[in-house]
Coordinates of C-alpha atoms in Angstrom, one line a residue:
Chain A
M1 CA 7.4 -33.1 2.9
S2 CA 7.9 -34.2 -1.1
N3 CA 9.2 -31.8 -3.5
D4 CA 5.8 -32.1 -5.7
Q5 CA 3.7 -30.9 -3.7
Q6 CA 2.6 -27.1 -3.8
G7 CA 4.4 -25.0 -1.3
V8 CA 8.1 -24.3 -2.9
I9 CA 9.8 -27.0 -1.6
V10 CA 12.9 -27.9 -3.8
P11 CA 16.2 -30.2 -3.2
A12 CA 18.9 -28.5 -2.6
P13 CA 20.3 -26.1 -5.7
A14 CA 23.9 -25.1 -6.5
T15 CA 23.3 -21.2 -7.1
F16 CA 20.5 -19.2 -6.8
E17 CA 19.6 -18.9 -9.8
E18 CA 19.1 -21.9 -9.6
F19 CA 16.8 -21.7 -7.1
F20 CA 14.6 -18.6 -8.0
S21 CA 14.7 -20.2 -11.3
D22 CA 12.4 -22.8 -9.6
V23 CA 11.0 -21.2 -6.7
W24 CA 9.1 -18.2 -8.1
P25 CA 6.0 -19.5 -10.0
R26 CA 5.4 -21.1 -6.2
A27 CA 6.0 -18.7 -4.1
F28 CA 4.1 -16.3 -6.1
R29 CA 1.5 -17.7 -6.1
L30 CA 1.3 -19.2 -2.0
A31 CA 2.3 -16.0 -1.6
S32 CA -0.6 -14.5 -3.3
L33 CA -3.1 -17.0 -1.6
L34 CA -2.2 -16.4 1.4
T35 CA -2.8 -13.1 1.0
H36 CA -6.0 -13.1 -1.3
S37 CA -4.0 -10.7 -3.4
T38 CA -1.0 -11.2 -6.5
E39 CA 0.5 -7.5 -6.3
A40 CA 0.8 -8.6 -2.6
G41 CA 2.1 -12.0 -3.1
E42 CA 4.5 -10.5 -6.1
D43 CA 5.9 -7.7 -4.1
I44 CA 6.5 -10.3 -1.2
A45 CA 7.6 -13.1 -3.2
Q46 CA 10.1 -10.4 -4.8
D47 CA 10.9 -8.4 -1.5
V48 CA 12.1 -12.4 1.0
L49 CA 13.6 -13.6 -2.3
A50 CA 15.6 -9.8 -3.4
S51 CA 16.4 -10.9 0.7
M52 CA 17.4 -14.5 0.5
S53 CA 20.1 -13.6 -2.7
R54 CA 22.7 -11.2 -0.8
R55 CA 22.5 -13.9 1.9
W56 CA 22.7 -17.4 0.5
D57 CA 26.0 -18.0 1.2
T58 CA 24.7 -18.4 5.1
L59 CA 20.9 -20.0 4.8
E60 CA 21.7 -23.0 5.4
Q61 CA 18.2 -24.7 4.3
P62 CA 16.9 -22.7 1.9
A63 CA 13.6 -23.8 0.9
A64 CA 12.6 -23.8 4.9
Y65 CA 14.2 -20.3 4.7
L66 CA 11.4 -19.1 2.2
Q67 CA 8.8 -21.3 3.6
R68 CA 8.2 -19.9 7.5
S69 CA 9.5 -16.3 5.4
L70 CA 6.9 -16.2 3.1
V71 CA 4.0 -16.9 6.2
N72 CA 5.7 -14.5 8.1
A73 CA 5.4 -11.4 4.8
S74 CA 1.7 -12.6 4.4
L75 CA 1.2 -12.1 7.3
N76 CA 3.0 -9.4 8.1
W77 CA 1.1 -7.7 5.3
N78 CA -3.2 -8.5 5.9
Q79 CA -1.9 -7.7 9.1
R80 CA -0.9 -3.7 8.2
R81 CA -3.9 -3.6 5.3
R82 CA -1.9 -2.1 2.8
T83 CA -2.7 -3.0 0.5
A84 CA -6.9 -3.0 -1.4
F85 CA -8.5 -6.4 -0.7
Q86 CA -8.5 -8.3 -5.1
K87 CA -11.2 -11.1 -5.5
L88 CA -8.5 -13.1 -7.9
P89 CA -9.6 -15.1 -11.4
L90 CA -12.2 -18.9 -11.5
L91 CA -11.8 -20.5 -14.4
V92 CA -13.4 -23.5 -12.8
T93 CA -17.4 -23.7 -13.7
R94 CA -19.5 -24.7 -11.2
E95 CA -21.1 -27.1 -13.2
A96 CA -17.6 -28.5 -12.3
V97 CA -17.7 -28.5 -8.9
E98 CA -21.3 -28.8 -7.7
F99 CA -21.6 -25.8 -5.4
E100 CA -21.4 -21.5 -5.3
I101 CA -17.7 -21.0 -6.2
D102 CA -17.4 -18.3 -5.9
E103 CA -19.7 -18.0 -2.5
L104 CA -16.8 -19.7 -1.0
A105 CA -13.4 -18.2 -2.4
D106 CA -15.5 -15.3 -1.1
A107 CA -16.1 -17.9 2.0
I108 CA -12.5 -18.1 1.9
A109 CA -11.0 -14.4 1.7
R110 CA -13.2 -13.4 4.1
L111 CA -11.9 -15.7 7.3
P112 CA -9.7 -14.0 9.6
M113 CA -6.5 -14.8 7.9
R114 CA -4.3 -17.7 10.6
Q115 CA -7.6 -19.6 9.9
R116 CA -6.8 -18.9 6.1
T117 CA -3.0 -18.8 5.8
V118 CA -4.1 -22.9 7.8
L119 CA -6.1 -23.4 5.2
V120 CA -4.1 -22.7 2.3
L121 CA -0.7 -24.0 3.9
R122 CA -3.0 -26.9 4.4
Y123 CA -5.4 -28.0 1.1
Y124 CA -3.7 -25.3 -1.4
A125 CA 0.5 -26.4 -0.5
D126 CA -0.7 -29.5 1.1
W127 CA 1.8 -28.7 4.1
S128 CA 1.9 -31.2 6.8
E129 CA 0.1 -29.3 10.7
S130 CA 3.6 -29.7 12.3
A131 CA 4.5 -27.8 9.1
I132 CA 2.9 -25.1 8.9
A133 CA 3.3 -25.0 13.3
D134 CA 6.2 -24.3 12.6
S135 CA 5.4 -21.7 10.6
L136 CA 3.1 -20.0 11.8
G137 CA 5.2 -20.0 15.6
C138 CA 2.5 -22.6 17.7
R139 CA 2.5 -25.7 19.1
P140 CA -0.1 -28.1 16.1
G141 CA -3.2 -28.4 18.6
T142 CA -3.6 -24.6 17.3
V143 CA -3.1 -25.4 14.1
K144 CA -5.9 -27.7 14.7
S145 CA -7.9 -25.6 16.5
L146 CA -7.6 -22.8 13.6
A147 CA -8.5 -25.2 11.0
S148 CA -11.7 -27.0 12.4
R149 CA -12.9 -22.5 13.1
A150 CA -12.5 -22.3 9.8
L151 CA -14.5 -25.7 7.9
T152 CA -17.2 -24.8 10.2
A153 CA -17.0 -21.3 9.6
L154 CA -17.6 -22.2 6.0
A155 CA -19.9 -25.1 6.0
K156 CA -22.3 -22.4 8.5
E157 CA -21.6 -19.2 5.6
I158 CA -22.5 -21.6 2.2
R159 CA -24.6 -24.4 3.5
P160 CA -26.8 -22.0 6.1
Chain B
M1 CA -21.1 -34.9 -3.9
I2 CA -17.9 -33.5 -3.3
D3 CA -16.9 -33.1 0.6
L4 CA -15.9 -28.8 2.1
E5 CA -12.2 -29.6 2.5
D6 CA -12.0 -30.7 -1.6
Q7 CA -14.4 -27.9 -2.5
I8 CA -11.6 -25.7 -0.8
R9 CA -8.6 -27.7 -1.9
I10 CA -10.6 -26.6 -5.7
V11 CA -11.3 -23.6 -5.0
L12 CA -7.7 -22.6 -3.8
N13 CA -5.7 -24.2 -7.0
S14 CA -8.0 -22.7 -9.6
Q15 CA -7.1 -19.7 -8.2
A16 CA -3.6 -20.6 -7.7
E17 CA -3.6 -21.7 -11.9
A18 CA -5.6 -18.3 -12.9
M19 CA -2.6 -16.3 -11.4
H20 CA 0.0 -15.0 -14.6
V21 CA 2.1 -15.5 -13.1
P22 CA 5.3 -13.3 -14.1
D23 CA 8.2 -13.7 -15.6
A24 CA 11.3 -14.9 -13.1
V25 CA 13.4 -13.9 -15.8
P26 CA 13.4 -10.3 -15.4
A27 CA 12.6 -10.7 -11.5
A28 CA 15.8 -12.9 -10.6
A29 CA 17.7 -9.6 -12.2
R30 CA 16.0 -6.9 -11.0
I31 CA 16.5 -9.2 -7.2
S32 CA 20.0 -7.7 -7.7
M33 CA 19.1 -4.3 -6.7
D34 CA 16.9 -2.9 -4.2
P35 CA 13.6 -5.4 -5.0
P36 CA 11.3 -3.3 -7.1
S37 CA 8.4 -4.0 -5.6
R38 CA 5.1 -2.1 -6.0
R39 CA 5.9 0.2 -2.5
R40 CA 9.1 0.6 -3.9
R41 CA 7.8 1.6 -7.1
E42 CA 5.2 4.1 -5.3
H43 CA 8.3 5.7 -3.4
L44 CA 9.9 6.4 -6.4
R45 CA 7.4 7.6 -8.5
R46 CA 6.0 10.0 -5.4
D47 CA 10.1 10.8 -4.3
G48 CA 12.2 9.8 -6.7
L49 CA 14.1 12.2 -6.2
R50 CA 14.8 11.1 -3.1
R51 CA 17.1 8.3 -2.2
P52 CA 16.2 5.7 0.9
R53 CA 17.4 6.7 4.0
G54 CA 16.5 2.6 5.7
M55 CA 14.2 1.2 7.8
A56 CA 13.4 4.4 9.4
L57 CA 12.4 5.4 5.7
A58 CA 10.0 2.4 5.3
V59 CA 8.9 2.7 8.9
L60 CA 7.5 6.3 7.9
S61 CA 6.4 5.3 4.6
T62 CA 4.2 2.8 6.5
V63 CA 2.3 5.5 7.6
L64 CA 2.8 7.4 4.7
V65 CA 1.8 4.8 1.8
A66 CA -1.4 4.5 3.2
T67 CA -2.5 7.9 2.5
L68 CA -0.6 8.5 -1.1
V69 CA -1.6 5.0 -2.7
G70 CA -2.4 6.3 -6.5
G71 CA 1.8 6.2 -7.2
L72 CA 0.8 10.0 -6.7
W73 CA 3.7 12.2 -8.3
W74 CA 4.2 16.0 -8.0
I75 CA 3.1 19.0 -10.1
A76 CA 5.0 22.4 -9.1
N77 CA 4.5 25.8 -9.8
R78 CA 3.1 25.3 -13.1
P79 CA 1.4 28.2 -14.2
A80 CA -2.4 29.0 -13.5
L81 CA -4.3 26.9 -16.3
S82 CA -6.7 29.3 -18.3
N83 CA -9.8 27.1 -17.4
F84 CA -9.5 27.2 -14.0
G85 CA -10.8 30.4 -13.1
P86 CA -10.7 32.4 -9.6
L87 CA -8.5 31.8 -6.9
P88 CA -10.9 30.3 -3.2
E89 CA -8.4 32.5 -1.0
T90 CA -8.9 29.8 1.5
A91 CA -6.2 30.1 5.3
L92 CA -4.3 26.8 6.0
T93 CA -5.3 26.8 8.9
E94 CA -8.7 26.1 7.7
G95 CA -7.9 22.5 7.1
V96 CA -9.1 20.9 3.3
G97 CA -11.3 23.7 2.8
R98 CA -14.1 21.0 1.9
Y99 CA -14.9 17.9 3.2
Y100 CA -16.7 15.3 1.2
L101 CA -18.8 11.8 3.2
P102 CA -19.8 8.8 0.5
T103 CA -23.4 7.3 0.4
G104 CA -24.0 3.9 -1.3
L105 CA -21.4 2.0 1.1
P106 CA -22.6 -0.7 2.8
D107 CA -24.4 0.0 6.3
A108 CA -22.6 -1.5 8.2
Y109 CA -20.2 0.7 7.1
R110 CA -19.1 3.4 9.6
V111 CA -16.2 6.0 9.9
L112 CA -13.4 4.4 11.7
A113 CA -10.8 6.6 11.4
V114 CA -9.5 10.2 10.2
R115 CA -6.3 11.8 9.8
E116 CA -5.7 15.1 9.1
Y117 CA -2.2 16.5 8.2
A118 CA -1.7 20.6 7.3
G119 CA 1.6 20.6 4.8
D120 CA 4.0 23.1 5.7
R121 CA 7.5 22.2 4.7
P122 CA 8.4 23.5 0.6
V123 CA 10.3 20.5 -1.5
P124 CA 12.7 20.6 -3.6
T125 CA 11.0 18.9 -6.2
A126 CA 12.6 18.7 -9.8
P127 CA 11.7 20.1 -13.4
R128 CA 9.8 17.2 -14.8
A129 CA 8.3 17.3 -18.4
L130 CA 5.0 14.7 -19.4
Y131 CA 5.9 14.3 -23.8
R132 CA 4.5 12.0 -26.3
D133 CA 5.1 10.0 -28.4
S134 CA 3.0 10.6 -31.9
Q135 CA 4.6 7.2 -33.1
T136 CA 3.5 5.1 -30.5
G137 CA 0.8 7.6 -28.4
A138 CA 2.7 6.9 -25.2
L139 CA 3.5 9.7 -22.4
V140 CA 6.9 9.8 -20.9
D141 CA 7.7 11.7 -18.5
L142 CA 11.2 13.2 -17.6
Y143 CA 13.1 14.2 -14.9
E144 CA 17.0 15.4 -13.2
A145 CA 17.3 13.0 -10.8
A146 CA 20.1 13.4 -8.5
P147 CA 23.3 11.5 -9.2
A148 CA 22.0 9.7 -5.4
D149 CA 19.7 7.8 -7.1
R150 CA 21.7 6.0 -9.7
W151 CA 21.0 2.8 -9.7
P152 CA 24.6 0.2 -9.4
D153 CA 25.6 -0.6 -12.4
D154 CA 24.4 -4.2 -11.4
S155 CA 21.1 -3.4 -11.4
A156 CA 19.8 -2.6 -15.3
G157 CA 17.5 -5.6 -16.5
N158 CA 18.3 -3.9 -19.5
V159 CA 20.7 -1.5 -20.4
V160 CA 20.8 -0.1 -23.9
Q161 CA 23.8 2.1 -25.0
L162 CA 23.5 4.7 -26.1
P163 CA 25.6 7.4 -28.9
S164 CA 26.1 9.7 -25.8
A165 CA 25.2 7.8 -23.0
T166 CA 24.3 5.0 -21.2
A167 CA 20.0 4.0 -20.5
R168 CA 19.0 1.7 -17.6
L169 CA 15.8 0.5 -17.7
Q170 CA 13.6 -1.6 -16.1
T171 CA 10.0 -3.1 -16.9
L172 CA 7.4 -3.0 -13.7
G173 CA 3.7 -5.0 -13.2
P174 CA 1.7 -7.7 -14.8
P175 CA 1.0 -7.2 -18.3
D176 CA -3.1 -7.2 -17.4
T177 CA -3.5 -4.5 -14.9
G178 CA -1.1 -3.1 -17.8
S179 CA 2.8 -2.2 -17.6
E180 CA 5.0 0.7 -17.2
T181 CA 8.3 1.2 -17.8
Q182 CA 11.2 2.9 -15.5
F183 CA 14.9 4.0 -16.5
Q184 CA 17.4 5.8 -15.9
V185 CA 19.9 8.3 -19.2
D186 CA 23.7 8.6 -18.0
F187 CA 25.2 11.5 -19.4
G188 CA 27.5 11.1 -17.3
E189 CA 27.6 15.1 -14.8
H190 CA 23.6 15.0 -15.8
L191 CA 21.4 11.1 -15.4
V192 CA 17.3 11.6 -16.7
S193 CA 15.2 9.2 -15.2
G194 CA 11.2 8.5 -16.5
I195 CA 8.4 6.6 -16.5
T196 CA 6.9 5.8 -19.8
R197 CA 3.9 2.7 -20.4
L198 CA 6.0 2.1 -23.3
T199 CA 7.2 -1.6 -23.2
D200 CA 8.0 -2.0 -26.5
Q201 CA 12.2 -2.6 -26.2
A202 CA 12.6 -0.9 -30.4
A203 CA 9.8 2.1 -29.6
L204 CA 11.7 2.7 -25.8
T205 CA 15.5 2.1 -28.2
R206 CA 14.1 5.3 -29.9
V207 CA 12.6 7.1 -26.7
L208 CA 15.7 7.1 -25.1
A209 CA 18.4 7.5 -27.8
D210 CA 16.1 11.7 -28.3
V211 CA 16.4 12.2 -24.4
R212 CA 18.4 15.4 -23.7
T213 CA 18.9 17.2 -20.4
A214 CA 18.6 21.0 -20.0
E215 CA 20.7 22.4 -17.5
G216 CA 17.9 24.1 -15.4
S217 CA 14.8 23.0 -16.5
A218 CA 13.3 19.5 -17.3
P219 CA 14.9 17.3 -19.5
R220 CA 13.8 16.9 -23.7
L221 CA 12.7 14.9 -25.3
V222 CA 14.7 16.3 -28.9
G223 CA 13.6 15.0 -32.8
D224 CA 10.2 15.0 -34.0
G225 CA 6.6 13.4 -33.6
Y226 CA 7.6 13.9 -29.8
T227 CA 5.1 17.1 -28.1
L228 CA 5.4 18.6 -25.1
L229 CA 2.3 18.2 -22.9
G230 CA 3.1 20.2 -20.1
V231 CA 6.6 20.9 -17.5
Q232 CA 6.2 21.1 -13.5
Q233 CA 8.9 23.9 -12.4
A234 CA 9.1 24.1 -8.5
A235 CA 6.9 22.2 -6.5
A236 CA 3.9 21.7 -5.7
Q237 CA 2.6 22.5 -2.3
V238 CA 0.1 20.1 -0.2
A239 CA -1.5 22.9 1.9
A240 CA -3.5 20.1 3.6
E241 CA -4.8 16.6 3.8
A242 CA -7.2 14.8 5.6
T243 CA -8.2 11.2 5.2
I244 CA -11.7 9.5 5.9
Y245 CA -11.8 5.6 7.0
F246 CA -15.0 3.3 6.1
G247 CA -15.6 0.3 6.7
P248 CA -17.6 -1.8 9.5
P249 CA -15.6 -1.5 13.2
G250 CA -13.8 -4.5 14.3
G251 CA -13.3 -5.4 11.1
H252 CA -11.2 -6.5 8.0
L253 CA -10.0 -3.4 6.5
G254 CA -8.5 -4.8 3.3
A255 CA -11.6 -7.3 2.5
D256 CA -14.3 -4.0 3.3
S257 CA -12.9 -0.5 3.8
T258 CA -13.1 2.7 1.5
T259 CA -10.6 5.7 1.9
I260 CA -11.5 9.0 0.9
T261 CA -8.6 11.1 1.0
I262 CA -8.8 15.1 0.6
R263 CA -6.1 16.8 -0.4
R264 CA -6.0 20.6 -1.3
F265 CA -3.1 22.2 -2.4
R266 CA -1.8 25.7 -2.6
E267 CA -2.2 26.1 -6.1
P268 CA -3.9 24.8 -8.3
V269 CA -2.9 21.4 -10.3
D270 CA -3.0 20.6 -14.2
V271 CA -5.0 17.3 -13.9
A272 CA -3.4 16.4 -17.3
L273 CA -0.2 16.4 -15.7
R274 CA -0.9 15.2 -12.9
A275 CA -2.2 12.2 -13.9
G276 CA 1.0 11.6 -15.8
I277 CA 1.3 8.3 -17.8
W278 CA -1.9 7.0 -16.5
D279 CA -3.9 9.4 -18.3
E280 CA -6.8 7.1 -18.2
S281 CA -10.5 8.3 -17.0
A282 CA -14.0 8.1 -17.1
T283 CA -17.0 10.6 -17.3
I284 CA -19.8 9.1 -13.9
N285 CA -22.1 10.3 -12.7
G286 CA -21.6 13.7 -14.8
R287 CA -18.2 13.5 -13.1
E288 CA -14.6 13.0 -14.6
I289 CA -12.3 10.4 -12.7
Q290 CA -8.7 10.1 -12.8
L291 CA -8.5 6.2 -13.8
G292 CA -4.6 7.1 -12.0
F293 CA -1.6 4.4 -11.9
M294 CA -3.6 1.0 -13.1
S295 CA -6.7 2.0 -12.4
V296 CA -7.0 1.6 -9.1
H297 CA -6.1 4.6 -7.6
P298 CA -8.8 7.3 -8.9
A299 CA -8.8 10.4 -8.4
W300 CA -11.9 13.4 -9.2
Y301 CA -11.1 17.4 -8.5
P302 CA -14.1 19.9 -7.3
T303 CA -11.4 21.8 -7.7
P304 CA -8.3 23.3 -9.0
L305 CA -6.8 23.2 -6.0
I306 CA -9.3 20.2 -4.4
E307 CA -7.9 16.7 -4.8
V308 CA -10.0 14.0 -3.8
T309 CA -8.7 9.9 -3.9
A310 CA -10.6 6.7 -2.8
Q311 CA -9.6 3.8 -2.0
A312 CA -12.4 0.7 -2.1
A313 CA -11.5 -2.9 -1.1
G314 CA -13.7 -5.5 -0.8
R315 CA -16.8 -5.6 -1.4
S316 CA -17.9 -1.7 -1.1
M317 CA -18.7 -0.3 -4.1
A318 CA -15.7 1.0 -6.7
A319 CA -13.7 3.5 -5.8
Q320 CA -14.1 6.0 -8.6
D321 CA -18.1 4.8 -8.5
V322 CA -17.3 5.9 -4.2
L323 CA -15.8 8.7 -6.4
A324 CA -18.2 9.9 -8.9
N325 CA -21.2 9.4 -5.3
L326 CA -19.7 11.6 -2.9
V327 CA -21.2 14.3 -1.5
E328 CA -20.0 18.4 0.1
V329 CA -20.5 18.3 3.6
D330 CA -20.3 21.6 5.6
E331 CA -17.7 21.2 8.3
R332 CA -19.8 20.4 11.5
T333 CA -20.8 17.4 9.7
F334 CA -17.9 16.4 9.3
A335 CA -17.0 17.0 12.3
D336 CA -19.7 14.8 14.1
Q337 CA -18.4 12.6 12.2
V338 CA -15.4 12.5 14.1
V339 CA -17.0 12.8 17.5
A340 CA -19.1 9.1 16.3
I341 CA -15.6 7.1 15.7
E342 CA -16.1 6.4 19.5
A343 CA -19.8 4.7 19.8
A344 CA -17.6 2.1 17.2
V345 CA -16.4 0.4 19.9
D346 CA -19.3 -0.5 21.8
D347 CA -21.5 -1.2 18.9
P348 CA -18.0 -3.3 16.4
V349 CA -19.3 -5.5 13.4
V350 CA -16.4 -7.9 14.6
E351 CA -16.5 -8.1 18.3
F352 CA -13.3 -6.7 19.2
V353 CA -12.2 -10.1 21.3
G354 CA -10.2 -8.4 24.4
S355 CA -8.6 -5.4 25.1
T356 CA -5.9 -3.9 26.5
S357 CA -5.7 -0.3 28.9
I358 CA -2.9 2.3 29.1
T359 CA -2.8 4.5 31.9
F360 CA 0.1 7.1 31.9
P361 CA 1.5 8.7 35.2
S362 CA -0.7 11.5 34.6
G363 CA -4.2 9.8 33.6
I364 CA -4.1 9.5 30.1
E365 CA -5.5 6.3 28.7
A366 CA -5.1 4.2 26.1
V367 CA -7.2 1.1 25.2
L368 CA -6.2 -1.3 22.3
F369 CA -8.7 -3.3 21.0
G370 CA -8.1 -5.9 19.1
V371 CA -9.7 -9.1 17.6
E372 CA -7.7 -12.1 18.4
D373 CA -4.5 -10.7 18.7
N374 CA -4.4 -8.8 15.9
P375 CA -5.7 -4.5 17.9
R376 CA -7.6 -3.0 15.4
G377 CA -8.6 0.0 17.5
I378 CA -7.2 2.7 19.5
C379 CA -9.0 5.1 22.0
L380 CA -7.0 8.1 24.4
A381 CA -9.2 8.9 26.9
V382 CA -8.1 12.5 27.9
D383 CA -9.6 14.0 31.6
T384 CA -13.4 13.6 30.4
T385 CA -12.9 13.0 26.7
R386 CA -12.2 9.8 24.8
R387 CA -11.4 10.3 21.1
C388 CA -10.6 6.6 19.1
D389 CA -9.4 5.7 15.7
F390 CA -10.6 1.8 14.7
A391 CA -8.2 2.0 11.9
L392 CA -5.0 1.0 13.6
M393 CA -3.9 -1.7 10.6
T394 CA -3.0 1.6 8.2
N395 CA -0.5 2.7 10.8
A396 CA 0.8 0.5 13.2
V397 CA 4.5 -2.1 11.4
Y398 CA 4.2 -6.0 12.2
T399 CA 6.7 -7.7 14.6
D400 CA 9.2 -10.2 12.3
D401 CA 7.1 -13.5 13.8
G402 CA 3.8 -10.9 12.3
R403 CA 1.4 -12.1 15.5
D404 CA 1.5 -8.4 16.8
V405 CA 2.0 -4.9 16.6
G406 CA 5.1 -3.9 16.8
F407 CA 5.5 -0.8 16.9
F408 CA 2.2 2.4 15.9
D409 CA 2.3 6.3 16.3
I410 CA -1.6 7.5 16.0
Q411 CA -2.2 11.4 16.3
L412 CA -5.7 12.4 18.4
L413 CA -8.1 14.8 18.5
V414 CA -9.1 15.4 21.8
D415 CA -10.6 18.0 23.2
Q416 CA -9.3 20.9 20.6
R417 CA -5.3 19.3 21.6
W418 CA -3.5 17.4 18.6
F419 CA -1.6 14.3 20.8
T420 CA -0.3 11.8 19.8
V421 CA -0.4 8.2 21.5
G422 CA 2.2 4.9 20.1
L423 CA 4.1 2.1 20.3
R424 CA 7.5 1.4 20.7
T425 CA 8.9 -2.9 20.4
D426 CA 12.5 -1.7 19.8
T427 CA 13.2 2.0 22.0
T428 CA 16.9 1.7 20.9
T429 CA 16.0 2.0 17.0
F430 CA 12.5 3.7 17.4
P431 CA 12.9 5.9 20.9
V432 CA 9.8 7.7 22.0
P433 CA 9.8 10.8 21.2
D434 CA 11.6 13.2 24.1
G435 CA 9.3 14.2 26.8
S436 CA 6.8 11.8 26.5
E437 CA 4.7 10.1 29.0
V438 CA 6.2 5.9 29.2
A439 CA 3.9 3.8 30.0
T440 CA 5.6 -0.2 29.7
D441 CA 4.5 -3.4 30.1
G442 CA 7.0 -6.1 28.9
D443 CA 9.0 -5.1 26.1
R444 CA 6.4 -3.2 25.1
T445 CA 7.0 0.3 26.2
Y446 CA 3.6 2.7 25.4
Y447 CA 3.7 6.9 25.4
V448 CA 1.4 9.4 24.3
I449 CA 3.1 13.2 23.9
E450 CA 0.8 16.1 23.6
R451 CA 1.4 18.4 19.8
P452 CA 5.5 17.1 19.3
A453 CA 6.2 18.7 15.8
D454 CA 9.7 16.7 15.6
V455 CA 7.4 13.3 15.8
V456 CA 4.5 14.0 13.6
A457 CA 6.3 15.3 11.1
V458 CA 6.8 12.7 8.4
D459 CA 10.1 12.6 6.9
D460 CA 7.9 12.5 3.3
A461 CA 8.9 14.4 0.5
M462 CA 4.7 15.4 -0.6
H463 CA 3.9 16.2 3.2
G464 CA 6.6 17.1 5.3
S465 CA 3.9 17.9 7.8
S466 CA 2.5 17.8 11.4
P467 CA -0.7 18.0 11.9
R468 CA -2.3 20.8 13.1
P469 CA -6.0 21.3 15.3
L470 CA -8.0 21.9 12.0
R471 CA -11.8 20.7 12.8

């Protein structure tokens, strides 16, 4: 993956403070999209980064560790159902995108967590299938399958 | 025409861009201490005098947070207010005494689970004082904290040196939904903790400089311009609590659910004090609803002894509207709802994919119902009676990789006998209770035990409780 992706890939930082400053907005946004909750996203991003700060000297690949931790923590959060679903605000107008954006956003939110995670990592963070598979702990073929099922479900929902 | 994949990109990026990203600077300062997560804030609000006790408390909190969200803090032994009228006499064994069911929820919603607890352990808490600052109108909640709760020296985002004390404070929460500032004023032998919605540094410094300790009672704010709204003198008590989960059977509780929690206190509560710094209310349907912590966990007090809180997620109605449309039902109607939970096995909205059956040596059978790899519910069959809980997610803790349930404890009332059925994947850290029946499946250890007080007792200052056969 390249550094211009919207995941949390960054060059190796010298200090944790530099790392934190660089990754915080993206970590927050990614966790928020994965959980569909800005509150949960903030909590998860802070928890993960706080955990990393305590282990900073032992982390060889902090960016990769952060990615995987965010995904795992988000999956954990979602499965625990500890925080209420919150619909995120949308800025894009319907006229600009030729479709019912609320409908699509809602449909994405209703997807099973692993399917939604694949979509967020693929279409927001621009991760490769192998990177997604690594984060989810599954085979790339499973990522393909999850993405396919998600797209099929979305197409069915927004184009009945 | 934009294809579906591009539409998804636009939606996700629009959502991301629309997010208000909390300032990284204070967050960076805060992460050197315990993560200042919302869970931590809830803990502080709920349990300010006690220090977290590691993983065990974290796991137990998982159980409790589902029923305690709302940032409730405790009001204790306050003298009965004159407008409360005579108090109803209700024995502990009668449970919460009043039962409510929502109206107007989506058609697919059913009762998914009922969890009941009886609060049977007094809990010592410090006296708390609630003041109003006339200059800003802000409420300030103060209590004397235990020395063990003193924040580490290197943890504070902001340190204010006062003439006779050192204050540390941190403002939490996104500005768009409301912030709160937690603080500690360290006098050496005494430590005063507090919380306020003030965020302005100058105003905060002024208030902190006016904090004084008072031996044996709640801390004070001295000087003109402060109004004491009330003091909670001692431990408040929850006599009984029932939490009812509603949602589409098999569905995602995080996306579609409504939860109602009914608490009965031993003594009447002062609603204003209980609302604390989040003092906002709305009259809906003729009922005064306290909007609560960040306006997302409202509460309704049909009597001074009864508190009803609601949470709503996804497509169900807003939580305050749920409260405004509750109907009271008798205990028999409520009990019928509990029995009906089992019907969800055969009538899920989202089909259960996969199930795991565990048979214990005595013949008791537990069946986990899942959707893909996420179990959603459990049924326990004892002799010829079966009872189910389809809100397993609110209780479960997942394995480190996030892909499977690794821990849960569910209490079910089967034929007037309470059973706890649970799962452990780390029996070293979290052993099964003595006397349990055990069945293993690889590294997964399932157990069942009838009413083990040492297991079901919840190590929490507010609840300290065990389930009782309330119905």
